[in-house]
mmCIF file of C-alpha atoms in Angstrom:
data_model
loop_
_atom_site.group_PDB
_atom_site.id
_atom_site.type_symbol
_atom_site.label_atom_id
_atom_site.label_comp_id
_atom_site.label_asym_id
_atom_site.label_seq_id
_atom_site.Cartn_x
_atom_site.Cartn_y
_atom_site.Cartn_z
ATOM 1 C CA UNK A 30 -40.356 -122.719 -54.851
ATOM 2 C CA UNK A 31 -42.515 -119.947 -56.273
ATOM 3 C CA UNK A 32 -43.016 -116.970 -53.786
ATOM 4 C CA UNK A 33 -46.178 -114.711 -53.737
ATOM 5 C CA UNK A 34 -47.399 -114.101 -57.145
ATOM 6 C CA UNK A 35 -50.026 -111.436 -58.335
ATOM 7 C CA UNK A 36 -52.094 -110.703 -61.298
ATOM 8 C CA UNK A 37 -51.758 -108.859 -63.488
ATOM 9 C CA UNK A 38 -49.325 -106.772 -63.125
ATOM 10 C CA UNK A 39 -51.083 -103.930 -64.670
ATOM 11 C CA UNK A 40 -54.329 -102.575 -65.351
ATOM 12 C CA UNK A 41 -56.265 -99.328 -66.185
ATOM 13 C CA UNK A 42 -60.347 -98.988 -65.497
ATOM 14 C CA UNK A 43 -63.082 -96.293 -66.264
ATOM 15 C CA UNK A 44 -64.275 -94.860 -63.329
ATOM 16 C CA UNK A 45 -67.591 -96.809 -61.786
ATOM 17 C CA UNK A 46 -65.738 -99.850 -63.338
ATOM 18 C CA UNK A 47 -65.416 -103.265 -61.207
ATOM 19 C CA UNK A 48 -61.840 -104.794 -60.609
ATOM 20 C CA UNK A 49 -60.563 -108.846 -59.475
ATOM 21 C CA UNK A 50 -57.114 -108.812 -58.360
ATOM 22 C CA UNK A 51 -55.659 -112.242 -57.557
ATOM 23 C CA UNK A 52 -53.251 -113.302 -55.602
ATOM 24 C CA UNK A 53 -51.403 -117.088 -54.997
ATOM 25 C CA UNK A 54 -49.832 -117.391 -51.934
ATOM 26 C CA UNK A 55 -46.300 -118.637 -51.395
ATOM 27 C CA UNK A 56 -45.522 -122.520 -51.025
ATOM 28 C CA UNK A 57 -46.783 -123.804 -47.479
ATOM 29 C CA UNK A 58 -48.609 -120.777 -46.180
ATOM 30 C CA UNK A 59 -52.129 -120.417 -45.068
ATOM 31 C CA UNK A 60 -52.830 -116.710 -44.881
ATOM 32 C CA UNK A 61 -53.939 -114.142 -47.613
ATOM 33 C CA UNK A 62 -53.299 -110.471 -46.390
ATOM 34 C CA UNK A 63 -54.374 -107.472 -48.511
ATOM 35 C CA UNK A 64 -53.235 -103.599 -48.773
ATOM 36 C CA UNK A 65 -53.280 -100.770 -50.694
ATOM 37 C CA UNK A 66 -50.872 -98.207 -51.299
ATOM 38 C CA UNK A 67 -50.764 -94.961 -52.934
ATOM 39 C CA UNK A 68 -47.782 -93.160 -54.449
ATOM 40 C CA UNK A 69 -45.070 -92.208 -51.597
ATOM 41 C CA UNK A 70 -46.871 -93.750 -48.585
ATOM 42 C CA UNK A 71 -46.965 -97.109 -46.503
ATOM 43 C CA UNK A 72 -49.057 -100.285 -47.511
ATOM 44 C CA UNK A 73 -52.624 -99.835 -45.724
ATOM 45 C CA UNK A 74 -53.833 -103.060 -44.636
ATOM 46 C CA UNK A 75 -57.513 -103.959 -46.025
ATOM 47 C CA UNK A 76 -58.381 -107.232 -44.619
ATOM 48 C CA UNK A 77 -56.640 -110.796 -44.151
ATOM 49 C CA UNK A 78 -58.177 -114.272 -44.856
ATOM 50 C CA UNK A 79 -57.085 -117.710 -42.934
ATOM 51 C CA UNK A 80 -59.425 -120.816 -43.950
ATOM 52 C CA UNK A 81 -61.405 -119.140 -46.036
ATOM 53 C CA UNK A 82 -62.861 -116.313 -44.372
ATOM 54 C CA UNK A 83 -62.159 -112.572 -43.654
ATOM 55 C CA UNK A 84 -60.427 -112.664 -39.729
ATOM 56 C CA UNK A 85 -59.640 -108.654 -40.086
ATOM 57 C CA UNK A 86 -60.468 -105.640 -41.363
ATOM 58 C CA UNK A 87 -58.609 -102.290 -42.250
ATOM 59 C CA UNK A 88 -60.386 -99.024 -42.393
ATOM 60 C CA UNK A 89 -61.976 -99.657 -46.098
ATOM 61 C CA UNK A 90 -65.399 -99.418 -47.606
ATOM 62 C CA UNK A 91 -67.536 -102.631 -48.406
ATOM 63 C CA UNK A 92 -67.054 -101.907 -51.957
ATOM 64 C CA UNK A 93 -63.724 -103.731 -50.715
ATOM 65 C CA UNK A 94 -64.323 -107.498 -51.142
ATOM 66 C CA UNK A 95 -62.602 -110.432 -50.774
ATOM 67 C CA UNK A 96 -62.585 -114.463 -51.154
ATOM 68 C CA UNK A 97 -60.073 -117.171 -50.355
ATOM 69 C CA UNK A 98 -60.364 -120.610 -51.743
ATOM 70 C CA UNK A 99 -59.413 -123.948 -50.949
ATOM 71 C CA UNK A 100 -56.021 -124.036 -51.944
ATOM 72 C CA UNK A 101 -55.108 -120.343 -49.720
ATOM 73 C CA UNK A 102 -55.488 -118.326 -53.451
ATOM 74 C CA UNK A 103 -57.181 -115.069 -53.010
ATOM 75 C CA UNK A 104 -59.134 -112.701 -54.767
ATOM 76 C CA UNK A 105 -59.268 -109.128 -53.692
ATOM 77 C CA UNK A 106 -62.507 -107.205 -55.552
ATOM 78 C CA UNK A 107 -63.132 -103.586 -56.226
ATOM 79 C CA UNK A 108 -66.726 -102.486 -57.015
ATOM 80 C CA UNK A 109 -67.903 -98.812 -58.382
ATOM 81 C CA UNK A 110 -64.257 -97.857 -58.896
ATOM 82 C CA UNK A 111 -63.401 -94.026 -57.964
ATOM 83 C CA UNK A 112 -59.995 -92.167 -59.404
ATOM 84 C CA UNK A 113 -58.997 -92.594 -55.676
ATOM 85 C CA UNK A 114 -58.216 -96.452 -55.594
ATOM 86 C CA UNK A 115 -55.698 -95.444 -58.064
ATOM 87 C CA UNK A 116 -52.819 -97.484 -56.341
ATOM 88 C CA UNK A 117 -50.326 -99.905 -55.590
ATOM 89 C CA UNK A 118 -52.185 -103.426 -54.238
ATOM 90 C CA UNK A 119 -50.585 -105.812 -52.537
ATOM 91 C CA UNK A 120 -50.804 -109.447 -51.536
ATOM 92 C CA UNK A 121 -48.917 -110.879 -48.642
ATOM 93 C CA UNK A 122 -48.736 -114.727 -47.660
ATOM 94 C CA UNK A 123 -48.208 -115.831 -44.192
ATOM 95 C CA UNK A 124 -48.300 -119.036 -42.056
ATOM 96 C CA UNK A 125 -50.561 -118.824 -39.457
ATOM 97 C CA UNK A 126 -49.492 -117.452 -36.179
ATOM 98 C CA UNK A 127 -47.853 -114.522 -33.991
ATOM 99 C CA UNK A 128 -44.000 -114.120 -35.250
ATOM 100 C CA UNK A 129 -44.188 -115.553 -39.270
ATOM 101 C CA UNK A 130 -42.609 -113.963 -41.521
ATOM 102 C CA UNK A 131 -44.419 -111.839 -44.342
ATOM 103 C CA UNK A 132 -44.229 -112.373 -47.948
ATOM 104 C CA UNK A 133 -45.417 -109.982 -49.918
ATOM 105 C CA UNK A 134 -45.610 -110.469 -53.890
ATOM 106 C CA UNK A 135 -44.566 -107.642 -56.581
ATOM 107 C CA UNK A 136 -47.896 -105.880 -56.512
ATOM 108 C CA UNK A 137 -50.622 -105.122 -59.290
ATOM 109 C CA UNK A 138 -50.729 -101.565 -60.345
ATOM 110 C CA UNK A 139 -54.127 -100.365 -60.962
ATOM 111 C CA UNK A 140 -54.917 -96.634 -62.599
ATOM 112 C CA UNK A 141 -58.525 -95.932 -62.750
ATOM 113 C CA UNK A 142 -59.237 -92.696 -65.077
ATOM 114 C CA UNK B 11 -54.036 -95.199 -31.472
ATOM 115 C CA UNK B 12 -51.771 -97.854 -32.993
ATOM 116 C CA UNK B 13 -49.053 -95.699 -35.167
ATOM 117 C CA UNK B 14 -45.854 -96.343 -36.888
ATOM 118 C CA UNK B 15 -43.383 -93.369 -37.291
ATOM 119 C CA UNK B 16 -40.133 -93.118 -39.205
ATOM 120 C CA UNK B 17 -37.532 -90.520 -39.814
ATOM 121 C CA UNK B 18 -36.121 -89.251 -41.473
ATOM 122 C CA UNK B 19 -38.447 -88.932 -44.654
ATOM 123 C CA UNK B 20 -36.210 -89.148 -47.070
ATOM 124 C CA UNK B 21 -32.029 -89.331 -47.176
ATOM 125 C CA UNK B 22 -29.576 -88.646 -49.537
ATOM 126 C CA UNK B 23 -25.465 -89.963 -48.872
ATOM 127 C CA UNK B 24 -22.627 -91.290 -51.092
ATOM 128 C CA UNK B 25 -21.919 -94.571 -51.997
ATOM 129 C CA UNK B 26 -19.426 -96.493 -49.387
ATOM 130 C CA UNK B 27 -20.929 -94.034 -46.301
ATOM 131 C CA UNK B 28 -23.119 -95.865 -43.385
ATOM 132 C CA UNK B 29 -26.105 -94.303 -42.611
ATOM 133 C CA UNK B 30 -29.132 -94.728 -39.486
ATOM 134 C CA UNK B 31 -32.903 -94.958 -40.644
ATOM 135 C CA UNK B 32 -35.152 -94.313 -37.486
ATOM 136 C CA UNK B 33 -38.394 -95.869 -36.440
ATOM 137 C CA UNK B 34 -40.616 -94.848 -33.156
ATOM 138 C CA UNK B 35 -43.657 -96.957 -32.748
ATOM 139 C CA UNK B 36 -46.887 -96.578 -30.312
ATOM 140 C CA UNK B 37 -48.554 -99.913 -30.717
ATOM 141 C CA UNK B 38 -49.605 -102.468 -28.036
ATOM 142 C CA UNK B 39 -49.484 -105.508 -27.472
ATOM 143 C CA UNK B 40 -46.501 -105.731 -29.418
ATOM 144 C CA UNK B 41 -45.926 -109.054 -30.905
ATOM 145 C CA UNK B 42 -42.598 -107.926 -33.424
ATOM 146 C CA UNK B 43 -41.000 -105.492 -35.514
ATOM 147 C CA UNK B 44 -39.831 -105.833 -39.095
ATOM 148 C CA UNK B 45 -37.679 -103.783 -41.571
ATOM 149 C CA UNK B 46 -38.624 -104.167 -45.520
ATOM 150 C CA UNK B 47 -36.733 -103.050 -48.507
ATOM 151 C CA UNK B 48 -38.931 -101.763 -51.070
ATOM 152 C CA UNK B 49 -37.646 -100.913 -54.616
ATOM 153 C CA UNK B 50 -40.058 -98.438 -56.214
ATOM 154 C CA UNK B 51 -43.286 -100.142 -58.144
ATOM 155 C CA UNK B 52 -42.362 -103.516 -56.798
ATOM 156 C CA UNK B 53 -43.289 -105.598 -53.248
ATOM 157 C CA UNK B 54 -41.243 -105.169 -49.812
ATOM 158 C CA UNK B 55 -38.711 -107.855 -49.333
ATOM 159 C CA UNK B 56 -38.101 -108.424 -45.557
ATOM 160 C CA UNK B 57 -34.734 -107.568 -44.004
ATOM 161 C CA UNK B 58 -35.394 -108.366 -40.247
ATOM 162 C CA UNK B 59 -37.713 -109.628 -38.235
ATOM 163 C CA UNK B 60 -37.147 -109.122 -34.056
ATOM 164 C CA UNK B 61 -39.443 -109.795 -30.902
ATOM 165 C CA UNK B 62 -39.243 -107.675 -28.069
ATOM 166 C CA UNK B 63 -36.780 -109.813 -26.559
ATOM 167 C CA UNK B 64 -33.997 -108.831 -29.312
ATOM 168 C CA UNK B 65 -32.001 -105.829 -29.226
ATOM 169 C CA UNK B 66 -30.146 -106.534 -32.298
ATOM 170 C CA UNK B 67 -30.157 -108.609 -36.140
ATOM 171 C CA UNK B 68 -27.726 -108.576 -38.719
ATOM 172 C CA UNK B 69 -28.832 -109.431 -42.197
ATOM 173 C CA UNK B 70 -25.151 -108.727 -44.149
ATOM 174 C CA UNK B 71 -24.990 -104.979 -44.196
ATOM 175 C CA UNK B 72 -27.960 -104.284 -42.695
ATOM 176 C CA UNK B 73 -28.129 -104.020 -38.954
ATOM 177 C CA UNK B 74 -31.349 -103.824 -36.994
ATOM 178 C CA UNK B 75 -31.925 -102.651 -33.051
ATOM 179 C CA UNK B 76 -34.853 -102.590 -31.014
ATOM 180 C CA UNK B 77 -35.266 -101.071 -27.407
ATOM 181 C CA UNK B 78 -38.808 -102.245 -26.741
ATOM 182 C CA UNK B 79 -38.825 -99.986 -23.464
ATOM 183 C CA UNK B 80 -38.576 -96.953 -25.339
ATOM 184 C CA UNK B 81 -40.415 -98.237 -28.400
ATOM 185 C CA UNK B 82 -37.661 -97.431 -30.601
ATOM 186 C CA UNK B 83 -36.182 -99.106 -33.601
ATOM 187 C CA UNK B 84 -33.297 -98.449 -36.224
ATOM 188 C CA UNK B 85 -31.767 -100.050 -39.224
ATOM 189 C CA UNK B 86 -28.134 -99.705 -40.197
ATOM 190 C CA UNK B 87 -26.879 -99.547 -43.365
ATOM 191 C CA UNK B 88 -22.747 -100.024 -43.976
ATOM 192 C CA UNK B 89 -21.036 -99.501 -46.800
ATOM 193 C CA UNK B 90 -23.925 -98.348 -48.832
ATOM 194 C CA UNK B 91 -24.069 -99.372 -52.455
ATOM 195 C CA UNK B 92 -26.100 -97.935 -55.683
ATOM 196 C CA UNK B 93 -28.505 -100.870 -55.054
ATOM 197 C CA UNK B 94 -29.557 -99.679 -51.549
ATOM 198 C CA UNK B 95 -31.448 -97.410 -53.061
ATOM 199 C CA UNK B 96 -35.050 -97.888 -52.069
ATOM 200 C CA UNK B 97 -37.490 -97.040 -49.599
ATOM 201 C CA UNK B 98 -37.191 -98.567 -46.038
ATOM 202 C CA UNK B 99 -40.630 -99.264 -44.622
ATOM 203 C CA UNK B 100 -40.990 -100.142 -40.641
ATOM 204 C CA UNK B 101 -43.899 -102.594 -39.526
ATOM 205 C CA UNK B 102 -45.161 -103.506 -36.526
ATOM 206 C CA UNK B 103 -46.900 -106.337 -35.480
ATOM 207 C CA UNK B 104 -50.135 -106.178 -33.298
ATOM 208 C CA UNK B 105 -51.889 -108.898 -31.715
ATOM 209 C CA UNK B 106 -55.716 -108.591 -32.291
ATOM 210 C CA UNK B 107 -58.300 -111.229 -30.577
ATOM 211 C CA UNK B 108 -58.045 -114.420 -32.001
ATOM 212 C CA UNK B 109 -54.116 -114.499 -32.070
ATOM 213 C CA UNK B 110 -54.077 -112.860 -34.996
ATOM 214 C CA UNK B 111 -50.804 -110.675 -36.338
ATOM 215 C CA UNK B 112 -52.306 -107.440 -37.611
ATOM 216 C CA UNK B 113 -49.058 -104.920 -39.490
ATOM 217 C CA UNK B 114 -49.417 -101.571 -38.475
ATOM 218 C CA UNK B 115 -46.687 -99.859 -41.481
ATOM 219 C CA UNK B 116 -44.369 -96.835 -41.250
ATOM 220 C CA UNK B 117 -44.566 -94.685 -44.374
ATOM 221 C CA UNK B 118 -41.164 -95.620 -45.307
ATOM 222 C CA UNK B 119 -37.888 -93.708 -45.221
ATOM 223 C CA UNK B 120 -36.814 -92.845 -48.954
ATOM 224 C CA UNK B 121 -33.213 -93.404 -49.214
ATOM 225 C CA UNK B 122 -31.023 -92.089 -52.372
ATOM 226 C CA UNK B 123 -26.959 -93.024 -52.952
ATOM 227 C CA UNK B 124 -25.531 -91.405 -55.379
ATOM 228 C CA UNK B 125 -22.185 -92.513 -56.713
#
């Protein structure tokens, strides 16, 4: 049973640049949660998705997108990058309701110069 | 405002010695608490998960409490090995309108042992 997985792993982009990170959720769950972390500090939550549409909403810009599709896979975009969304982004899977346990896949690493 | 809190920063001991990571947390309603591992450049891995009606979980060395009165969690670590090494991130778990679980995240509790 595959957990969360992420991709890719990596990646470096210009400045101004657009970014897709995707994310496949783990076997049997329903929800797509996204978050950002920088270098020595806790995951900031962005937004979460449950059938296909954005149910909440961290304190992030719109240039902060996201989609879920059919089969719970998730997409989070980045548009008009800035050195400052230089970070760690993670993807966490969850079913559905109050006390499930949190997955949370090995992260893409994005540098923007 | 919703916060997460942990102490201390970071924490240097010796392999084989126990050692107490701290959590205070000022977020209501409170739906649970959760302890993740975190190796550096990599994704947390959950440890424990407790409602407010545990005090305690075990998950091998690792040793969770809560006292939801005081809003105050720790995690145990016994025997610490080399691969404990890691940071040690607290979460709490907020219910928003609709039902829905929102994590509010510590920012972690570096922890070092050295052989």
């Amino acid at each position: 049973d595959a957990g969360v997985t992420q991709s890719p792993t990596h990646l470096i982009k210009t400045r101004g640049q657009q970014v897709t990170l995707r994310c496949s959720p783990k076997s049997g769950h329903d929800t797509v949660s996204w978050y950002q972390q920088a270098l020595g500090q806790g995951p900031q939550f962005i937004f979460q998705y449950y059938e296909e549409e954005e149910r909440q909403r961290g304190n992030f810009p719109d240039r902060f997108s996201g989609h879920q599709f059919p089969n719970y896979s998730s997409e989070l975009n980045v548009n008009a990058l800035l050195l400052g969304d230089s970070a760690l982004y993670l993807c966490a899977s969850s079913l559905h309701g109050r006390n499930t346990e949190a997955f949370f896949g090995q992260g893409t690493r994005l540098t923007v110069v | 405002k919703n916060q997460v809190e942990q102490s201390p920063q970071s924490l240097i001991i010796l392999e084989g010695k126990n050692c107490t990571l701290q959590c205070n947390y000022t977020v209501s309603p409170f739906s649970n608490l959760r302890w993740y591992k975190q190796d550096t450049g990599r994704g947390p891995v959950s440890l424990t998960i407790m409602t407010f009606s545990e005090n305690t979980k075990s998950n091998g060395r690792y040793t969770a409490t809560l006292d939801a009165d005081t809003k105050q969690s720790s995690l145990h670590i016994t025997a610490s090995q080399l691969s404990d090494s890691a940071s040690y991130i607290c979460v709490v778990s907020l219910i928003v309108s609709g039902g829905y679980n929102k994590l509010i995240f510590g920012a972690g509790t570096r922890l070092a042992v050295h052989p």
